[in-house]
Each structure stands twice: as C-alpha cells, then as structure tokens.
Protein backbone atom coordinates (compact mmCIF):
# COMPACT_ATOMS: atom_id res chain seq x y z
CA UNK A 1 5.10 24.41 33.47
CA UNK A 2 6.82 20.87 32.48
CA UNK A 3 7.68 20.71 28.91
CA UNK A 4 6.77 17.92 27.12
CA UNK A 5 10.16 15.92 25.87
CA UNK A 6 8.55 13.87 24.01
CA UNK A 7 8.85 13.99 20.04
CA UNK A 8 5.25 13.39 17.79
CA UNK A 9 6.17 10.46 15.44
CA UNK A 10 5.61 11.00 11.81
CA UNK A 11 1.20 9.21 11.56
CA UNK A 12 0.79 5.73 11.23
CA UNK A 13 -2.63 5.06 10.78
CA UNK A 14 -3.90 7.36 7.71
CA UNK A 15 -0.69 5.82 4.92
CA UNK A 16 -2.02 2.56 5.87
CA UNK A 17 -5.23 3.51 5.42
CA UNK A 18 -3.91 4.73 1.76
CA UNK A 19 -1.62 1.95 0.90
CA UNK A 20 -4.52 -1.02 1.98
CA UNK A 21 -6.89 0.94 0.05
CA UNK A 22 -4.59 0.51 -2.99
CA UNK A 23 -4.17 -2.93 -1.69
CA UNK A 24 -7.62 -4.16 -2.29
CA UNK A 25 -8.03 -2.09 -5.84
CA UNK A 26 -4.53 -3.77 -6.81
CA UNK A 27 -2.66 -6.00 -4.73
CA UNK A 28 0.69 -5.39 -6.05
CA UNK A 29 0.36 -1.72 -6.58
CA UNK A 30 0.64 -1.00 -2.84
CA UNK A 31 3.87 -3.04 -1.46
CA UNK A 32 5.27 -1.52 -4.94
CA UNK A 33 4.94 2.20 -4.16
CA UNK A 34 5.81 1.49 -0.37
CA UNK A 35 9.11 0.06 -1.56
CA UNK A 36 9.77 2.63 -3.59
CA UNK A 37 9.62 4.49 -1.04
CA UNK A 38 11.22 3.04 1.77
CA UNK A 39 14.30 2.00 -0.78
CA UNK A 40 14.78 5.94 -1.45
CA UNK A 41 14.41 6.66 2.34
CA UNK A 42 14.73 3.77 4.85
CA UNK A 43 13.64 3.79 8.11
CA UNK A 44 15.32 2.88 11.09
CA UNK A 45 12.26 1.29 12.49
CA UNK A 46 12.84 -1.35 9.68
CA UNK A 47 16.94 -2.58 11.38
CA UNK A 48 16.54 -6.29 11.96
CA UNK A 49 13.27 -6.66 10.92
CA UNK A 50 12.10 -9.78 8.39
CA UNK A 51 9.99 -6.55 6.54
CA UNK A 52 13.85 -4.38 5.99
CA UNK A 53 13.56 -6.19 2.70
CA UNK A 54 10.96 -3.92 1.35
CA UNK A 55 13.83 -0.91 1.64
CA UNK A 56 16.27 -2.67 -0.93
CA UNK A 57 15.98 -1.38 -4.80
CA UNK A 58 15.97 -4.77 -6.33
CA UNK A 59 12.59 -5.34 -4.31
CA UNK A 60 10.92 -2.50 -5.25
CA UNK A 61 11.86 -2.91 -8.90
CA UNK A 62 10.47 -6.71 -8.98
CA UNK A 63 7.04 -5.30 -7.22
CA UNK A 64 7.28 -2.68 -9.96
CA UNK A 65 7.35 -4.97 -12.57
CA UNK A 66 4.73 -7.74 -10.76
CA UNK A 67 2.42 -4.66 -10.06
CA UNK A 68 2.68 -3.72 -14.00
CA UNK A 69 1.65 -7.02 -14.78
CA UNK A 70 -1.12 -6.66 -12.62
CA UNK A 71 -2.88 -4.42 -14.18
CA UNK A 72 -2.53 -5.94 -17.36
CA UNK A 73 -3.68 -9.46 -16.51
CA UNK A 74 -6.71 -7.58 -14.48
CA UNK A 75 -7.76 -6.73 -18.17
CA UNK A 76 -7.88 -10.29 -18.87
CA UNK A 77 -11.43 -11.97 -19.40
CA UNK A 78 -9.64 -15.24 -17.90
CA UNK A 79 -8.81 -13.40 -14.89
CA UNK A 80 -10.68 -14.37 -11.73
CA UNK A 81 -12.65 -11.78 -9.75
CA UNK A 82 -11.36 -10.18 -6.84
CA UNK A 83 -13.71 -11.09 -4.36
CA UNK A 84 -12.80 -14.63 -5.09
CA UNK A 85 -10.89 -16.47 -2.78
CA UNK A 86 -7.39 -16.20 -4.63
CA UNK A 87 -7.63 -12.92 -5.33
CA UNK A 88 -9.18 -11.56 -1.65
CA UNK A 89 -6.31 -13.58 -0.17
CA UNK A 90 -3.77 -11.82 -2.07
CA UNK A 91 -5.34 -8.32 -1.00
CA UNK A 92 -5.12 -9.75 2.42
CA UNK A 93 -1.95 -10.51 2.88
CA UNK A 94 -0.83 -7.16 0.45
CA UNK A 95 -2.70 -4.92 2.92
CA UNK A 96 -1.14 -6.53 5.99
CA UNK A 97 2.56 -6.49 4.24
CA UNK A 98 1.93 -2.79 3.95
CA UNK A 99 0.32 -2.15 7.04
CA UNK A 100 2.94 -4.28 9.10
CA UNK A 101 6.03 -2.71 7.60
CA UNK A 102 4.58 0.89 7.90
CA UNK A 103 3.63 0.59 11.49
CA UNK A 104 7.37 -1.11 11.80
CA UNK A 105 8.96 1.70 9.90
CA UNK A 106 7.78 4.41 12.46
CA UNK A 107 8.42 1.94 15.21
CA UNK A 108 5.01 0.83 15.80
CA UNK A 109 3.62 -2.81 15.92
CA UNK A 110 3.92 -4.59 12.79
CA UNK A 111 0.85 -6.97 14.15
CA UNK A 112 -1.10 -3.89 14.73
CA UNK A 113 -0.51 -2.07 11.17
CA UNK A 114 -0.76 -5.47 9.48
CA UNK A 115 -4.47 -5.98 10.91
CA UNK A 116 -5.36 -2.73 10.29
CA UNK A 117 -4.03 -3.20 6.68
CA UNK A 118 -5.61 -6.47 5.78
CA UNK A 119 -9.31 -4.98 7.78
CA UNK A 120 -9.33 -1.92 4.80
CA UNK A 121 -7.38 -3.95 2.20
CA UNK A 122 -11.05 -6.31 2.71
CA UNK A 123 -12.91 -3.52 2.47
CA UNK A 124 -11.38 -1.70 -0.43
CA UNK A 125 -11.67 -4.93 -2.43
CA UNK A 126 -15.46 -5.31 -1.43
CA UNK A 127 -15.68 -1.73 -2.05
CA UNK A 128 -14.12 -1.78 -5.28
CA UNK A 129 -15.81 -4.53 -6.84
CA UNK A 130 -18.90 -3.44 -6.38
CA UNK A 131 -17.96 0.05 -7.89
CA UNK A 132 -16.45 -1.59 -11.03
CA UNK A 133 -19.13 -4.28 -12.04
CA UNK A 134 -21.74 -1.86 -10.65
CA UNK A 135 -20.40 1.37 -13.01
CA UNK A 136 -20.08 -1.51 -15.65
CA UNK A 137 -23.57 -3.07 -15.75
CA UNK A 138 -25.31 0.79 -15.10
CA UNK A 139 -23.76 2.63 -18.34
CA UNK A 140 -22.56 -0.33 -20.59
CA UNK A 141 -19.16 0.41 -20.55
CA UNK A 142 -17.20 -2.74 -20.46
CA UNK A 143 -15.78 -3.73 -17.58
CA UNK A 144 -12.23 -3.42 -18.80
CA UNK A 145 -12.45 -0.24 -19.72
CA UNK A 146 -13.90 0.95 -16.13
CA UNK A 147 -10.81 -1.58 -15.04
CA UNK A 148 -8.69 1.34 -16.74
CA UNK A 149 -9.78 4.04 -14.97
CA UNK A 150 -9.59 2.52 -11.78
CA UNK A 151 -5.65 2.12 -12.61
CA UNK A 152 -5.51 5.41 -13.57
CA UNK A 153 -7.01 6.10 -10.02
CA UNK A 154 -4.52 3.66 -8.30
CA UNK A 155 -1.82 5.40 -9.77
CA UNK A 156 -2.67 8.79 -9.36
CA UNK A 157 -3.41 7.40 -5.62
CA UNK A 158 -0.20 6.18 -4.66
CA UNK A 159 1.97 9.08 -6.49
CA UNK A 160 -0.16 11.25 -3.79
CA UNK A 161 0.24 9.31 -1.19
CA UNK A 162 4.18 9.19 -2.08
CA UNK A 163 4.51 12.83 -2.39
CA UNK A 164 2.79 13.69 0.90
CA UNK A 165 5.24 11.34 2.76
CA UNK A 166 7.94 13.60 4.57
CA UNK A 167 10.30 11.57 6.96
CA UNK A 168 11.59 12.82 10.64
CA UNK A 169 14.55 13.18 10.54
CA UNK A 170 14.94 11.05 13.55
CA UNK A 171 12.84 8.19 11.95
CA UNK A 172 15.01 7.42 8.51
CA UNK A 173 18.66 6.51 7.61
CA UNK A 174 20.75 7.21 4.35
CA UNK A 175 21.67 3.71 2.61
C-alpha cells in the first residue's frame, strides 16, 4: 500500500466563509480581525505578495481603529444603508480583501478566495439588512439599538473565528 506524502493544508473555504460574513455585517470588522491575526502569526503563503501587508501590526491597529469607528458611525441616522451602493461596494471589496489574502495565506488563489469572499460578503449584507430593519419594524425597537446587538454578534463572531484558527506548522513564520 502507497502512502500518501502529501500533507492536508490547514481549510480555506469555511474562515472565508466567516470573515465575508463579518464583511457584509461590518466592512471593517473583518480585514481587522484577519490582521490581527496574520500580524501575530504570518503566513508564508503571504512572501511577496501585494496582501503581506495585512501581517504588519501598524495595519492591523489602523483597521482596529477604522473598524471601531465603524460601528459607531453605523449608529448614525446620517449614515447611508448598506445595501446602498457605497456601502455594498465597501463589503465587496472587504470580503474579497479577506477572501484573497486567506486563500493566499494557505497558498491558495487569491482570485479564487477573493470571489468567494465578495459572493458571501453580498450575501451577508443582503442578509443582514433585511434581519436588522426587519427585527426593527416587527418589535419597535429602534434600529440602532438592533444595530448594537448585531456588533455584539460581529464581535463575538470574529473572537470565535480567531480562537478556532490553529496554524501548520509548515504554513506560518515567526516575524
């Protein structure tokens, strides 16, 4: 019997599917938590690629911040839906950013996790919307304050999604 030599890469498809979801509920939330990540535990997949910037700590700290500011301007009755067209594009492009640099972290295609992350970042938002103005309008409870407990869901979400991250040891680099 032939043994198999080769080694099962660390999944691809099910943190995208996690950081795009995050992607459409808050589109700074999810390159924030990946770059946490990947700045505490680069990848190797990420060497000489335009998305290796994501691994630095003075990029994860300025999504931080941005992705704080998020959710307080999403409070804001000034503040533009999401389905509209400035706000979908941003979940877009967040959802392929993450998508593009996971895939490229665990030496994937970056085209092929960045579709995949801007196909569920578009659903999440639709998705998402419709939960929040629908929970809204059924029980009276102003939109806002639903707005708050869908942060409290994004951040319990990505702290998860964080935690149940474990590297190969073949896939990541010390800085």
């Amino acid at each position: 019997m032939k043994k198999n030599s080769l080694k099962p890469r660390p999944a691809k498809f099910w943190p995208v599917l996690g950081f795009a979801t995050l992607a459409g509920m808050r589109s700074m939330s999810a390159p924030a938590f990946l770059s946490h990540y990947l700045s505490r535990q680069p990848h190797a997949g990420l060497n000489g690629s335009p998305l290796r910037f994501l691994q630095k700590p003075g990029t994860a700290t300025v999504l931080k911040v941005l992705a704080a500011g998020e959710l307080v301007a999403d409070k804001l009755p000034t503040t533009p839906d999401r389905i509209a067209l400035p706000g979908m594009t941003g979940r877009l492009l967040s959802g392929g950013l993450v998508g593009a640099a996971w895939y490229k972290s665990r030496h994937g295609s970056a085209l092929g996790g960045g579709l995949l992350g801007a196909a569920v970042a578009f659903a999440s938002t639709i998705v998402s919307y419709a939960l929040r103005t629908g929970i809204s309008e059924k029980s009276g409870v102003p939109s806002a304050l639903v707005g708050a407990g869908e942060d409290a869901l994004v951040l319990g979400g990505g702290a998860a999604l964080l935690r149940a991250q474990r590297p190969a040891a073949s896939e990541w680099h010390p800085m």
